[in-house]
Amino acid sequence: MGNASIPDLLAAWRAAERRWERPGPAEEVHIAAISVVHAWTAYQDAAIPDESGEFMLVADDDQAYVGVTAGVTRVLGYEPEELIGLRISDVAAPELQEATPGQWSEFLAEGRQDGRFRLLAKDGRLVSLRYQARAHH
């Protein structure tokens, strides 16, 4: 959204949510949901200080990333668009890749998970992160 202000980004996020709440065919609802994710990540990019080292990854029920904030570039070296469509196990540390689908199922059932996880940075480094995850948000 370029140089949009935080209030403008918040308004865009809310407008996207209103469109998502409208009944419609499944494909239209899915497209509206992705618009909410993109509006939300744009808002987060404006609100999260660059120096925080924070970033957000949003995955769909199939573990594919559908939204990524810009902070991921500073921490993992990926541009956000490089991660869109990849699955969580695609960037998980090699020793975690096999267990990731089972952990994802547990996460969806519980609705919340907090802990540590290791991701593979673009340059091959392993990065240990603390995370807070919420399902069905």
Tab-separated table of N, CA and C in Angstrom:
chain	number	residue	atom	x	y	z
A	1	MET	N	0.812	-1.192	0.000
A	1	MET	CA	0.000	0.000	0.000
A	1	MET	C	0.861	1.264	0.000
A	2	GLY	N	2.134	1.118	-0.183
A	2	GLY	CA	3.006	2.280	-0.300
A	2	GLY	C	3.134	3.037	1.003
A	3	ASN	N	2.781	4.325	0.975
A	3	ASN	CA	2.930	5.183	2.144
A	3	ASN	C	1.622	5.366	2.898
A	4	ALA	N	0.756	4.401	2.882
A	4	ALA	CA	-0.516	4.510	3.574
A	4	ALA	C	-0.281	4.642	5.075
A	5	SER	N	-1.129	5.426	5.712
A	5	SER	CA	-1.026	5.612	7.152
A	5	SER	C	-1.603	4.402	7.882
A	6	ILE	N	-1.245	4.287	9.149
A	6	ILE	CA	-1.778	3.188	9.946
A	6	ILE	C	-3.309	3.244	9.980
A	7	PRO	N	-3.928	4.422	10.180
A	7	PRO	CA	-5.402	4.444	10.136
A	7	PRO	C	-5.963	3.994	8.783
A	8	ASP	N	-5.305	4.369	7.690
A	8	ASP	CA	-5.766	3.925	6.362
A	8	ASP	C	-5.640	2.408	6.214
A	9	LEU	N	-4.528	1.862	6.710
A	9	LEU	CA	-4.320	0.418	6.628
A	9	LEU	C	-5.315	-0.331	7.507
A	10	LEU	N	-5.607	0.211	8.667
A	10	LEU	CA	-6.604	-0.386	9.547
A	10	LEU	C	-7.983	-0.357	8.888
A	11	ALA	N	-8.317	0.745	8.250
A	11	ALA	CA	-9.598	0.851	7.545
A	11	ALA	C	-9.678	-0.155	6.398
A	12	ALA	N	-8.572	-0.340	5.677
A	12	ALA	CA	-8.550	-1.313	4.573
A	12	ALA	C	-8.729	-2.732	5.110
A	13	TRP	N	-8.101	-3.024	6.241
A	13	TRP	CA	-8.238	-4.340	6.873
A	13	TRP	C	-9.687	-4.578	7.269
A	14	ARG	N	-10.299	-3.600	7.903
A	14	ARG	CA	-11.696	-3.740	8.323
A	14	ARG	C	-12.623	-3.890	7.122
A	15	ALA	N	-12.372	-3.137	6.060
A	15	ALA	CA	-13.194	-3.253	4.853
A	15	ALA	C	-13.062	-4.649	4.249
A	16	ALA	N	-11.843	-5.183	4.239
A	16	ALA	CA	-11.630	-6.540	3.718
A	16	ALA	C	-12.380	-7.557	4.568
A	17	GLU	N	-12.378	-7.371	5.881
A	17	GLU	CA	-13.117	-8.289	6.746
A	17	GLU	C	-14.621	-8.236	6.476
A	18	ARG	N	-15.138	-7.048	6.228
A	18	ARG	CA	-16.581	-6.935	5.916
A	18	ARG	C	-16.907	-7.675	4.622
A	19	ARG	N	-16.039	-7.577	3.625
A	19	ARG	CA	-16.266	-8.317	2.362
A	19	ARG	C	-16.204	-9.821	2.611
A	20	TRP	N	-15.309	-10.245	3.484
A	20	TRP	CA	-15.138	-11.668	3.795
A	20	TRP	C	-16.361	-12.226	4.507
A	21	GLU	N	-17.028	-11.417	5.304
A	21	GLU	CA	-18.197	-11.858	6.065
A	21	GLU	C	-19.436	-12.069	5.206
A	22	ARG	N	-19.429	-11.525	3.998
A	22	ARG	CA	-20.588	-11.678	3.108
A	22	ARG	C	-20.715	-13.122	2.646
A	23	PRO	N	-21.936	-13.627	2.628
A	23	PRO	CA	-22.127	-14.985	2.099
A	23	PRO	C	-21.825	-15.010	0.594
A	24	GLY	N	-21.392	-16.158	0.129
A	24	GLY	CA	-21.108	-16.305	-1.287
A	24	GLY	C	-20.537	-17.672	-1.579
A	25	PRO	N	-20.254	-17.920	-2.838
A	25	PRO	CA	-19.632	-19.194	-3.213
A	25	PRO	C	-18.272	-19.362	-2.524
A	26	ALA	N	-17.898	-20.598	-2.288
A	26	ALA	CA	-16.660	-20.906	-1.564
A	26	ALA	C	-15.445	-20.199	-2.158
A	27	GLU	N	-15.339	-20.161	-3.474
A	27	GLU	CA	-14.174	-19.525	-4.118
A	27	GLU	C	-14.128	-18.026	-3.802
A	28	GLU	N	-15.281	-17.354	-3.825
A	28	GLU	CA	-15.323	-15.930	-3.503
A	28	GLU	C	-14.964	-15.685	-2.038
A	29	VAL	N	-15.431	-16.546	-1.152
A	29	VAL	CA	-15.119	-16.423	0.275
A	29	VAL	C	-13.623	-16.629	0.492
A	30	HIS	N	-13.036	-17.593	-0.220
A	30	HIS	CA	-11.588	-17.832	-0.101
A	30	HIS	C	-10.795	-16.610	-0.578
A	31	ILE	N	-11.170	-16.054	-1.696
A	31	ILE	CA	-10.478	-14.867	-2.220
A	31	ILE	C	-10.608	-13.708	-1.230
A	32	ALA	N	-11.796	-13.550	-0.651
A	32	ALA	CA	-12.004	-12.488	0.335
A	32	ALA	C	-11.148	-12.735	1.575
A	33	ALA	N	-11.014	-13.989	1.989
A	33	ALA	CA	-10.189	-14.321	3.154
A	33	ALA	C	-8.725	-13.967	2.897
A	34	ILE	N	-8.244	-14.263	1.709
A	34	ILE	CA	-6.855	-13.923	1.362
A	34	ILE	C	-6.680	-12.404	1.346
A	35	SER	N	-7.696	-11.674	0.912
A	35	SER	CA	-7.632	-10.204	0.951
A	35	SER	C	-7.513	-9.699	2.381
A	36	VAL	N	-8.203	-10.353	3.324
A	36	VAL	CA	-8.094	-9.989	4.737
A	36	VAL	C	-6.653	-10.212	5.208
A	37	VAL	N	-6.086	-11.355	4.854
A	37	VAL	CA	-4.704	-11.666	5.262
A	37	VAL	C	-3.748	-10.610	4.719
A	38	HIS	N	-3.899	-10.242	3.461
A	38	HIS	CA	-2.996	-9.260	2.861
A	38	HIS	C	-3.165	-7.882	3.496
A	39	ALA	N	-4.404	-7.499	3.791
A	39	ALA	CA	-4.639	-6.213	4.462
A	39	ALA	C	-4.063	-6.237	5.877
A	40	TRP	N	-4.220	-7.360	6.546
A	40	TRP	CA	-3.705	-7.496	7.906
A	40	TRP	C	-2.179	-7.446	7.928
A	41	THR	N	-1.524	-8.147	6.999
A	41	THR	CA	-0.059	-8.126	6.981
A	41	THR	C	0.462	-6.738	6.605
A	42	ALA	N	-0.240	-6.014	5.728
A	42	ALA	CA	0.170	-4.645	5.403
A	42	ALA	C	0.079	-3.756	6.643
A	43	TYR	N	-0.985	-3.919	7.405
A	43	TYR	CA	-1.133	-3.171	8.656
A	43	TYR	C	-0.005	-3.532	9.625
A	44	GLN	N	0.279	-4.817	9.772
A	44	GLN	CA	1.342	-5.258	10.680
A	44	GLN	C	2.698	-4.720	10.233
A	45	ASP	N	2.947	-4.703	8.932
A	45	ASP	CA	4.219	-4.169	8.431
A	45	ASP	C	4.396	-2.702	8.841
A	46	ALA	N	3.309	-1.944	8.838
A	46	ALA	CA	3.389	-0.537	9.230
A	46	ALA	C	3.501	-0.378	10.743
A	47	ALA	N	2.923	-1.306	11.497
A	47	ALA	CA	2.856	-1.166	12.950
A	47	ALA	C	4.045	-1.771	13.697
A	48	ILE	N	4.679	-2.788	13.144
A	48	ILE	CA	5.789	-3.455	13.835
A	48	ILE	C	7.077	-2.698	13.541
A	49	PRO	N	7.766	-2.241	14.574
A	49	PRO	CA	9.032	-1.528	14.341
A	49	PRO	C	10.067	-2.429	13.652
A	50	ASP	N	10.797	-1.871	12.705
A	50	ASP	CA	11.815	-2.625	11.967
A	50	ASP	C	12.813	-3.307	12.891
A	51	GLU	N	13.219	-2.620	13.947
A	51	GLU	CA	14.252	-3.144	14.826
A	51	GLU	C	13.762	-4.242	15.764
A	52	SER	N	12.476	-4.553	15.744
A	52	SER	CA	11.933	-5.549	16.671
A	52	SER	C	12.402	-6.972	16.367
A	53	GLY	N	12.739	-7.246	15.121
A	53	GLY	CA	13.103	-8.607	14.743
A	53	GLY	C	11.893	-9.524	14.635
A	54	GLU	N	10.710	-8.961	14.698
A	54	GLU	CA	9.483	-9.754	14.601
A	54	GLU	C	9.018	-9.862	13.155
A	55	PHE	N	8.392	-10.970	12.871
A	55	PHE	CA	7.701	-11.128	11.604
A	55	PHE	C	6.562	-12.102	11.810
A	56	MET	N	5.632	-12.107	10.882
A	56	MET	CA	4.486	-12.995	10.972
A	56	MET	C	4.363	-13.809	9.706
A	57	LEU	N	4.038	-15.065	9.916
A	57	LEU	CA	3.757	-15.978	8.820
A	57	LEU	C	2.326	-16.451	9.010
A	58	VAL	N	1.544	-16.405	7.957
A	58	VAL	CA	0.158	-16.861	8.013
A	58	VAL	C	0.035	-18.031	7.053
A	59	ALA	N	-0.431	-19.153	7.588
A	59	ALA	CA	-0.585	-20.366	6.773
A	59	ALA	C	-2.056	-20.757	6.720
A	60	ASP	N	-2.434	-21.384	5.626
A	60	ASP	CA	-3.803	-21.884	5.504
A	60	ASP	C	-3.896	-23.272	6.147
A	61	ASP	N	-5.060	-23.869	6.079
A	61	ASP	CA	-5.259	-25.176	6.718
A	61	ASP	C	-4.354	-26.262	6.152
A	62	ASP	N	-3.854	-26.062	4.927
A	62	ASP	CA	-2.979	-27.049	4.283
A	62	ASP	C	-1.499	-26.754	4.505
A	63	GLN	N	-1.195	-25.872	5.448
A	63	GLN	CA	0.177	-25.531	5.817
A	63	GLN	C	0.912	-24.669	4.799
A	64	ALA	N	0.199	-24.094	3.842
A	64	ALA	CA	0.843	-23.237	2.841
A	64	ALA	C	0.788	-21.789	3.316
A	65	TYR	N	1.901	-21.092	3.183
A	65	TYR	CA	1.934	-19.683	3.567
A	65	TYR	C	1.097	-18.858	2.602
A	66	VAL	N	0.205	-18.048	3.164
A	66	VAL	CA	-0.655	-17.170	2.372
A	66	VAL	C	-0.419	-15.702	2.704
A	67	GLY	N	0.338	-15.444	3.767
A	67	GLY	CA	0.658	-14.083	4.165
A	67	GLY	C	1.965	-14.063	4.940
A	68	VAL	N	2.786	-13.057	4.664
A	68	VAL	CA	4.099	-12.938	5.308
A	68	VAL	C	4.400	-11.452	5.461
A	69	THR	N	4.859	-11.065	6.649
A	69	THR	CA	5.237	-9.660	6.835
A	69	THR	C	6.696	-9.451	6.437
A	70	ALA	N	7.021	-8.195	6.198
A	70	ALA	CA	8.338	-7.830	5.668
A	70	ALA	C	9.492	-8.147	6.615
A	71	GLY	N	9.233	-8.247	7.915
A	71	GLY	CA	10.298	-8.543	8.869
A	71	GLY	C	11.004	-9.853	8.597
A	72	VAL	N	10.367	-10.732	7.831
A	72	VAL	CA	10.982	-12.020	7.502
A	72	VAL	C	12.288	-11.825	6.726
A	73	THR	N	12.375	-10.760	5.967
A	73	THR	CA	13.581	-10.506	5.177
A	73	THR	C	14.777	-10.267	6.083
A	74	ARG	N	14.587	-9.486	7.140
A	74	ARG	CA	15.687	-9.189	8.064
A	74	ARG	C	16.135	-10.426	8.831
A	75	VAL	N	15.208	-11.322	9.143
A	75	VAL	CA	15.538	-12.476	9.980
A	75	VAL	C	15.966	-13.689	9.152
A	76	LEU	N	15.218	-13.986	8.090
A	76	LEU	CA	15.481	-15.200	7.307
A	76	LEU	C	16.030	-14.945	5.908
A	77	GLY	N	16.016	-13.691	5.463
A	77	GLY	CA	16.568	-13.383	4.148
A	77	GLY	C	15.621	-13.560	2.979
A	78	TYR	N	14.434	-14.060	3.212
A	78	TYR	CA	13.449	-14.224	2.137
A	78	TYR	C	12.658	-12.940	1.954
A	79	GLU	N	12.319	-12.621	0.735
A	79	GLU	CA	11.313	-11.604	0.488
A	79	GLU	C	9.970	-12.276	0.776
A	80	PRO	N	8.995	-11.549	1.306
A	80	PRO	CA	7.714	-12.176	1.641
A	80	PRO	C	7.100	-12.991	0.501
A	81	GLU	N	7.151	-12.469	-0.702
A	81	GLU	CA	6.527	-13.172	-1.839
A	81	GLU	C	7.224	-14.500	-2.165
A	82	GLU	N	8.469	-14.665	-1.732
A	82	GLU	CA	9.167	-15.930	-1.964
A	82	GLU	C	8.591	-17.067	-1.113
A	83	LEU	N	7.979	-16.713	-0.002
A	83	LEU	CA	7.432	-17.734	0.891
A	83	LEU	C	5.978	-18.070	0.585
A	84	ILE	N	5.276	-17.159	-0.084
A	84	ILE	CA	3.868	-17.407	-0.399
A	84	ILE	C	3.767	-18.670	-1.259
A	85	GLY	N	2.928	-19.591	-0.793
A	85	GLY	CA	2.733	-20.855	-1.507
A	85	GLY	C	3.606	-21.994	-1.006
A	86	LEU	N	4.724	-21.663	-0.332
A	86	LEU	CA	5.538	-22.724	0.256
A	86	LEU	C	4.819	-23.273	1.478
A	87	ARG	N	5.119	-24.499	1.815
A	87	ARG	CA	4.535	-25.122	3.000
A	87	ARG	C	5.492	-24.955	4.175
A	88	ILE	N	4.961	-25.051	5.373
A	88	ILE	CA	5.765	-24.887	6.578
A	88	ILE	C	6.974	-25.817	6.550
A	89	SER	N	6.763	-27.068	6.181
A	89	SER	CA	7.882	-28.019	6.170
A	89	SER	C	8.942	-27.666	5.129
A	90	ASP	N	8.595	-26.850	4.129
A	90	ASP	CA	9.581	-26.442	3.125
A	90	ASP	C	10.683	-25.573	3.717
A	91	VAL	N	10.383	-24.856	4.789
A	91	VAL	CA	11.385	-23.982	5.401
A	91	VAL	C	11.719	-24.391	6.833
A	92	ALA	N	11.140	-25.480	7.292
A	92	ALA	CA	11.489	-26.007	8.623
A	92	ALA	C	12.894	-26.591	8.574
A	93	ALA	N	13.560	-26.567	9.721
A	93	ALA	CA	14.876	-27.205	9.815
A	93	ALA	C	14.745	-28.659	9.386
A	94	PRO	N	15.736	-29.203	8.699
A	94	PRO	CA	15.635	-30.572	8.176
A	94	PRO	C	15.168	-31.603	9.202
A	95	GLU	N	15.657	-31.502	10.445
A	95	GLU	CA	15.277	-32.497	11.448
A	95	GLU	C	13.823	-32.356	11.912
A	96	LEU	N	13.149	-31.253	11.540
A	96	LEU	CA	11.761	-31.026	11.944
A	96	LEU	C	10.759	-31.302	10.830
A	97	GLN	N	11.247	-31.463	9.611
A	97	GLN	CA	10.344	-31.559	8.459
A	97	GLN	C	9.393	-32.743	8.529
A	98	GLU	N	9.863	-33.888	8.963
A	98	GLU	CA	9.012	-35.079	9.007
A	98	GLU	C	7.903	-34.951	10.055
A	99	ALA	N	8.208	-34.330	11.185
A	99	ALA	CA	7.237	-34.211	12.274
A	99	ALA	C	6.268	-33.043	12.086
A	100	THR	N	6.580	-32.121	11.189
A	100	THR	CA	5.785	-30.909	11.047
A	100	THR	C	4.310	-31.180	10.725
A	101	PRO	N	3.962	-32.070	9.800
A	101	PRO	CA	2.535	-32.298	9.532
A	101	PRO	C	1.751	-32.777	10.765
A	102	GLY	N	2.342	-33.649	11.567
A	102	GLY	CA	1.672	-34.113	12.776
A	102	GLY	C	1.512	-32.994	13.796
A	103	GLN	N	2.541	-32.179	13.943
A	103	GLN	CA	2.458	-31.039	14.852
A	103	GLN	C	1.395	-30.052	14.381
A	104	TRP	N	1.283	-29.898	13.062
A	104	TRP	CA	0.279	-28.986	12.497
A	104	TRP	C	-1.123	-29.493	12.835
A	105	SER	N	-1.360	-30.777	12.709
A	105	SER	CA	-2.667	-31.346	13.052
A	105	SER	C	-3.003	-31.106	14.522
A	106	GLU	N	-2.024	-31.309	15.402
A	106	GLU	CA	-2.221	-31.044	16.830
A	106	GLU	C	-2.535	-29.568	17.060
A	107	PHE	N	-1.806	-28.696	16.385
A	107	PHE	CA	-2.021	-27.260	16.504
A	107	PHE	C	-3.447	-26.889	16.096
A	108	LEU	N	-3.906	-27.400	14.959
A	108	LEU	CA	-5.256	-27.079	14.514
A	108	LEU	C	-6.301	-27.561	15.510
A	109	ALA	N	-6.078	-28.734	16.097
A	109	ALA	CA	-7.025	-29.276	17.074
A	109	ALA	C	-7.031	-28.454	18.364
A	110	GLU	N	-5.859	-28.036	18.813
A	110	GLU	CA	-5.752	-27.272	20.060
A	110	GLU	C	-6.090	-25.804	19.882
A	111	GLY	N	-5.811	-25.267	18.703
A	111	GLY	CA	-6.114	-23.873	18.418
A	111	GLY	C	-5.051	-22.872	18.827
A	112	ARG	N	-4.041	-23.330	19.535
A	112	ARG	CA	-2.974	-22.432	19.992
A	112	ARG	C	-1.708	-23.245	20.237
A	113	GLN	N	-0.584	-22.620	19.928
A	113	GLN	CA	0.694	-23.248	20.202
A	113	GLN	C	1.720	-22.148	20.433
A	114	ASP	N	2.557	-22.337	21.420
A	114	ASP	CA	3.656	-21.417	21.706
A	114	ASP	C	4.897	-22.270	21.908
A	115	GLY	N	6.022	-21.791	21.471
A	115	GLY	CA	7.224	-22.578	21.681
A	115	GLY	C	8.402	-22.080	20.880
A	116	ARG	N	9.261	-23.007	20.559
A	116	ARG	CA	10.455	-22.714	19.761
A	116	ARG	C	10.408	-23.586	18.515
A	117	PHE	N	10.941	-23.043	17.429
A	117	PHE	CA	10.967	-23.761	16.157
A	117	PHE	C	12.195	-23.290	15.422
A	118	ARG	N	12.736	-24.152	14.590
A	118	ARG	CA	13.911	-23.776	13.798
A	118	ARG	C	13.517	-23.738	12.333
A	119	LEU	N	13.852	-22.624	11.697
A	119	LEU	CA	13.577	-22.444	10.279
A	119	LEU	C	14.878	-22.326	9.506
A	120	LEU	N	14.810	-22.705	8.260
A	120	LEU	CA	15.947	-22.632	7.344
A	120	LEU	C	15.914	-21.270	6.650
A	121	ALA	N	16.938	-20.464	6.882
A	121	ALA	CA	17.046	-19.162	6.235
A	121	ALA	C	17.381	-19.359	4.755
A	122	LYS	N	17.182	-18.328	3.987
A	122	LYS	CA	17.447	-18.393	2.547
A	122	LYS	C	18.900	-18.765	2.258
A	123	ASP	N	19.828	-18.308	3.107
A	123	ASP	CA	21.251	-18.588	2.886
A	123	ASP	C	21.696	-19.924	3.479
A	124	GLY	N	20.740	-20.720	3.997
A	124	GLY	CA	21.068	-22.039	4.520
A	124	GLY	C	21.281	-22.103	6.018
A	125	ARG	N	21.356	-20.948	6.674
A	125	ARG	CA	21.497	-20.938	8.135
A	125	ARG	C	20.243	-21.501	8.780
A	126	LEU	N	20.410	-22.100	9.948
A	126	LEU	CA	19.269	-22.509	10.760
A	126	LEU	C	19.040	-21.424	11.799
A	127	VAL	N	17.798	-20.959	11.887
A	127	VAL	CA	17.454	-19.873	12.789
A	127	VAL	C	16.452	-20.393	13.816
A	128	SER	N	16.832	-20.299	15.081
A	128	SER	CA	15.947	-20.723	16.164
A	128	SER	C	15.074	-19.541	16.560
A	129	LEU	N	13.770	-19.780	16.587
A	129	LEU	CA	12.814	-18.717	16.861
A	129	LEU	C	11.858	-19.114	17.970
A	130	ARG	N	11.399	-18.124	18.687
A	130	ARG	CA	10.300	-18.317	19.624
A	130	ARG	C	9.042	-17.871	18.880
A	131	TYR	N	7.958	-18.643	18.988
A	131	TYR	CA	6.748	-18.293	18.248
A	131	TYR	C	5.511	-18.401	19.122
A	132	GLN	N	4.475	-17.705	18.678
A	132	GLN	CA	3.136	-17.795	19.224
A	132	GLN	C	2.229	-17.989	18.024
A	133	ALA	N	1.477	-19.062	18.028
A	133	ALA	CA	0.624	-19.371	16.885
A	133	ALA	C	-0.820	-19.511	17.332
A	134	ARG	N	-1.725	-19.011	16.515
A	134	ARG	CA	-3.152	-19.112	16.769
A	134	ARG	C	-3.821	-19.671	15.516
A	135	ALA	N	-4.672	-20.649	15.731
A	135	ALA	CA	-5.386	-21.264	14.604
A	135	ALA	C	-6.781	-20.643	14.483
A	136	HIS	N	-7.348	-20.774	13.312
A	136	HIS	CA	-8.730	-20.371	13.055
A	136	HIS	C	-8.954	-18.903	13.415
A	137	HIS	N	-7.988	-18.070	13.131
A	137	HIS	CA	-8.017	-16.670	13.566
A	137	HIS	C	-8.664	-15.804	12.519
